[in-house]
DNA sequence: TCTTGAAATTGACCGCAGTCAAGACGCAGA
DNA sequence: TCTGCGTCTTGACTGCGGTCAATTTCAAGA
């Protein structure tokens, strides 16, 4: 059972758990004023609305396909029934949902305690880990204004933050970023992990050693 | 099995799920710089570390007792084992954890989109619902500087926000607050719900009609 | 090659919340 | 009653990020 889907509305009751067979989707929150904040950017193999179907009531989040996508839609009652029968499924879902929760908490204190520059640098480190931990070159997977929104800042602020990182020795060429001076970035953006990094302050410290 | 506990450290592995038999506890996040952000303030009957024991790895949160308290400590492996056997337990936990998650999301966009004054007003409305929906008088359950921290602002900002609310017709006498002009507050602080409130803009609109 | 439009960058300005410091208030103990 | 201490309040200042506007860059299409 799969469909080409375009958009799901916030406020609606969520009737399905979605699995992305092909394409890409983003989940987001939007307020009455029209502001939108991207929560996650998803690709084939990811699920979404997994937490929402256990919240009860209407959905606090919305999703839109970034391009025509194939989704497997599993009816929520089926999942809920199956959790009752299969404890293992319940545990797996608990892992997924607690992971979302942990991410949300990290996002809260990155908003509260970190500057836009630090948030951007930290985002680069995560990209680096996701894309290819061997290479110090990364590629921006979305257009900059969209990433800016995801990081909770305006495009202008994003642009200025990028400039500051460039001054710190990070090479920027359109959507290609080169983390030449990666160890500085690592400790600059994530003092918590830097604190426990054995190579702290040395040129041997590569991003990825920390997380 | 219960103990008088004082503090649990962030970064430790979490070995128990805690149930508060008597007393009060707050959960919080603290950064390396020494900043602390209160997540929840808990009283008898509440549980905590319920999500954390499914996250794997070390704990992103910390807890401290606000006064000597009696806690029931259920070992994490017991819970995890029992989830595998009892699907109903899994579903209950999923409800709890997704509720935490929803709260975290709400907190994120209240930080991003709302002013300190709105956050405080919204906090008053929630207190009103928790304490006594019949009465328009509420009482601050903690000292102001602690509530300020919970709302992600400095005590000075809290004080100024309180002043603004006073100018809007809310009576403040030390820790006693009287929501005389409640319907204004309701729509001022929570435009999302206000939008769907049938009594919007009329004096009949009481806080509580909306949520 | 020229045109067009969207995205990104840059500059100037402004407002809000944080910071620092001083003062007011309430409360407990001598 | 006076003293001392902690909490809260108030004021003055500052800096950061948002807003608005102008400019640049780039890519697609005629």
PDB file of N, CA, C and O in Angstrom, chain A residues 3 16 31 39 41 43 51 54 57 60 63 75 100 103 109 111 120 129 137 141 144 155 158 171 177 179 201 211:
ATOM      1  N   UNK A   3       1.450   5.339  -1.780  1.00  0.00           N
ATOM      2  CA  UNK A   3       0.807   6.434  -2.496  1.00  0.00           C
ATOM      3  C   UNK A   3       1.823   7.535  -2.780  1.00  0.00           C
ATOM      4  O   UNK A   3       2.832   7.649  -2.115  1.00  0.00           O
ATOM      5  N   UNK A  16      -2.079   7.444  10.146  1.00  0.00           N
ATOM      6  CA  UNK A  16      -1.075   6.506   9.624  1.00  0.00           C
ATOM      7  C   UNK A  16       0.313   6.750  10.216  1.00  0.00           C
ATOM      8  O   UNK A  16       0.640   7.871  10.599  1.00  0.00           O
ATOM      9  N   UNK A  31       2.986  27.896  12.892  1.00  0.00           N
ATOM     10  CA  UNK A  31       2.106  28.624  13.796  1.00  0.00           C
ATOM     11  C   UNK A  31       1.074  29.379  12.998  1.00  0.00           C
ATOM     12  O   UNK A  31       1.158  29.501  11.779  1.00  0.00           O
ATOM     13  N   UNK A  39      11.501  20.503  11.459  1.00  0.00           N
ATOM     14  CA  UNK A  39      11.959  19.628  12.535  1.00  0.00           C
ATOM     15  C   UNK A  39      12.995  18.640  12.014  1.00  0.00           C
ATOM     16  O   UNK A  39      14.111  18.583  12.488  1.00  0.00           O
ATOM     17  N   UNK A  41      14.545  16.513   8.324  1.00  0.00           N
ATOM     18  CA  UNK A  41      14.539  16.316   6.874  1.00  0.00           C
ATOM     19  C   UNK A  41      14.791  14.824   6.648  1.00  0.00           C
ATOM     20  O   UNK A  41      15.813  14.283   7.076  1.00  0.00           O
ATOM     21  N   UNK A  43      14.671  11.003   4.445  1.00  0.00           N
ATOM     22  CA  UNK A  43      14.906  10.381   3.144  1.00  0.00           C
ATOM     23  C   UNK A  43      14.442   8.927   3.191  1.00  0.00           C
ATOM     24  O   UNK A  43      13.928   8.464   4.218  1.00  0.00           O
ATOM     25  N   UNK A  51       5.896   8.919  16.536  1.00  0.00           N
ATOM     26  CA  UNK A  51       5.562   9.331  17.894  1.00  0.00           C
ATOM     27  C   UNK A  51       4.125   9.842  17.963  1.00  0.00           C
ATOM     28  O   UNK A  51       3.389   9.552  18.908  1.00  0.00           O
ATOM     29  N   UNK A  54       0.860   8.036  19.007  1.00  0.00           N
ATOM     30  CA  UNK A  54       0.626   7.653  20.401  1.00  0.00           C
ATOM     31  C   UNK A  54       0.313   8.850  21.295  1.00  0.00           C
ATOM     32  O   UNK A  54       0.093   8.696  22.489  1.00  0.00           O
ATOM     33  N   UNK A  57      -5.197  12.840  20.398  1.00  0.00           N
ATOM     34  CA  UNK A  57      -5.582  14.166  19.937  1.00  0.00           C
ATOM     35  C   UNK A  57      -5.008  14.482  18.576  1.00  0.00           C
ATOM     36  O   UNK A  57      -4.620  13.589  17.821  1.00  0.00           O
ATOM     37  N   UNK A  60       0.655  17.737  16.427  1.00  0.00           N
ATOM     38  CA  UNK A  60       1.369  18.994  16.588  1.00  0.00           C
ATOM     39  C   UNK A  60       2.324  19.264  15.433  1.00  0.00           C
ATOM     40  O   UNK A  60       2.926  20.317  15.376  1.00  0.00           O
ATOM     41  N   UNK A  63       3.732  17.538   7.702  1.00  0.00           N
ATOM     42  CA  UNK A  63       4.788  17.022   6.846  1.00  0.00           C
ATOM     43  C   UNK A  63       4.494  17.404   5.413  1.00  0.00           C
ATOM     44  O   UNK A  63       3.337  17.448   5.003  1.00  0.00           O
ATOM     45  N   UNK A  75      -1.764   1.956   8.868  1.00  0.00           N
ATOM     46  CA  UNK A  75      -2.824   2.558   9.688  1.00  0.00           C
ATOM     47  C   UNK A  75      -2.458   2.539  11.170  1.00  0.00           C
ATOM     48  O   UNK A  75      -1.988   1.521  11.690  1.00  0.00           O
ATOM     49  N   UNK A 100      13.812  10.878  19.518  1.00  0.00           N
ATOM     50  CA  UNK A 100      13.226  12.160  19.122  1.00  0.00           C
ATOM     51  C   UNK A 100      13.252  13.138  20.297  1.00  0.00           C
ATOM     52  O   UNK A 100      13.598  14.309  20.155  1.00  0.00           O
ATOM     53  N   UNK A 103      16.659  14.502  21.047  1.00  0.00           N
ATOM     54  CA  UNK A 103      16.979  15.509  20.033  1.00  0.00           C
ATOM     55  C   UNK A 103      16.305  16.839  20.344  1.00  0.00           C
ATOM     56  O   UNK A 103      16.911  17.897  20.213  1.00  0.00           O
ATOM     57  N   UNK A 109      18.443  23.364  24.248  1.00  0.00           N
ATOM     58  CA  UNK A 109      19.550  24.119  24.817  1.00  0.00           C
ATOM     59  C   UNK A 109      20.546  24.608  23.788  1.00  0.00           C
ATOM     60  O   UNK A 109      21.326  25.495  24.108  1.00  0.00           O
ATOM     61  N   UNK A 111      19.400  26.225  21.221  1.00  0.00           N
ATOM     62  CA  UNK A 111      18.778  27.519  20.961  1.00  0.00           C
ATOM     63  C   UNK A 111      19.062  28.495  22.096  1.00  0.00           C
ATOM     64  O   UNK A 111      19.390  29.645  21.881  1.00  0.00           O
ATOM     65  N   UNK A 120      25.531  26.638  13.631  1.00  0.00           N
ATOM     66  CA  UNK A 120      25.890  26.293  12.266  1.00  0.00           C
ATOM     67  C   UNK A 120      27.107  25.363  12.232  1.00  0.00           C
ATOM     68  O   UNK A 120      27.114  24.353  11.522  1.00  0.00           O
ATOM     69  N   UNK A 129      29.701  13.834   9.893  1.00  0.00           N
ATOM     70  CA  UNK A 129      29.560  12.475  10.405  1.00  0.00           C
ATOM     71  C   UNK A 129      28.606  11.651   9.544  1.00  0.00           C
ATOM     72  O   UNK A 129      28.834  10.464   9.296  1.00  0.00           O
ATOM     73  N   UNK A 137      35.502  17.206   3.547  1.00  0.00           N
ATOM     74  CA  UNK A 137      34.632  17.975   2.668  1.00  0.00           C
ATOM     75  C   UNK A 137      33.191  17.549   2.863  1.00  0.00           C
ATOM     76  O   UNK A 137      32.889  16.362   2.899  1.00  0.00           O
ATOM     77  N   UNK A 141      23.045  19.652   1.911  1.00  0.00           N
ATOM     78  CA  UNK A 141      22.016  18.828   1.278  1.00  0.00           C
ATOM     79  C   UNK A 141      20.751  19.593   0.896  1.00  0.00           C
ATOM     80  O   UNK A 141      19.894  19.047   0.213  1.00  0.00           O
ATOM     81  N   UNK A 144      20.317  26.957   1.358  1.00  0.00           N
ATOM     82  CA  UNK A 144      20.752  27.578   2.605  1.00  0.00           C
ATOM     83  C   UNK A 144      19.611  28.161   3.423  1.00  0.00           C
ATOM     84  O   UNK A 144      19.593  28.050   4.647  1.00  0.00           O
ATOM     85  N   UNK A 155      17.743  33.746   7.058  1.00  0.00           N
ATOM     86  CA  UNK A 155      18.766  33.575   6.017  1.00  0.00           C
ATOM     87  C   UNK A 155      19.914  34.570   6.149  1.00  0.00           C
ATOM     88  O   UNK A 155      21.070  34.224   5.947  1.00  0.00           O
ATOM     89  N   UNK A 158      22.128  33.453   8.850  1.00  0.00           N
ATOM     90  CA  UNK A 158      22.862  32.292   8.358  1.00  0.00           C
ATOM     91  C   UNK A 158      24.060  32.745   7.552  1.00  0.00           C
ATOM     92  O   UNK A 158      25.188  32.278   7.738  1.00  0.00           O
ATOM     93  N   UNK A 171      36.666  26.656   4.639  1.00  0.00           N
ATOM     94  CA  UNK A 171      36.507  27.091   3.255  1.00  0.00           C
ATOM     95  C   UNK A 171      35.093  26.840   2.767  1.00  0.00           C
ATOM     96  O   UNK A 171      34.559  25.748   2.925  1.00  0.00           O
ATOM     97  N   UNK A 177      31.557  22.663   1.431  1.00  0.00           N
ATOM     98  CA  UNK A 177      32.241  23.200   2.604  1.00  0.00           C
ATOM     99  C   UNK A 177      33.444  22.308   2.904  1.00  0.00           C
ATOM    100  O   UNK A 177      33.339  21.087   2.834  1.00  0.00           O
ATOM    101  N   UNK A 179      36.159  21.495   5.857  1.00  0.00           N
ATOM    102  CA  UNK A 179      36.461  21.735   7.267  1.00  0.00           C
ATOM    103  C   UNK A 179      37.965  21.652   7.529  1.00  0.00           C
ATOM    104  O   UNK A 179      38.416  20.857   8.354  1.00  0.00           O
ATOM    105  N   UNK A 201      42.392  20.407  21.977  1.00  0.00           N
ATOM    106  CA  UNK A 201      43.367  21.457  21.749  1.00  0.00           C
ATOM    107  C   UNK A 201      44.539  21.061  20.875  1.00  0.00           C
ATOM    108  O   UNK A 201      45.373  21.889  20.549  1.00  0.00           O
ATOM    109  N   UNK A 211      32.167  12.723  19.169  1.00  0.00           N
ATOM    110  CA  UNK A 211      30.825  12.152  19.300  1.00  0.00           C
ATOM    111  C   UNK A 211      30.861  10.692  18.930  1.00  0.00           C
ATOM    112  O   UNK A 211      31.383  10.336  17.914  1.00  0.00           O
TER     113      UNK A 211
END
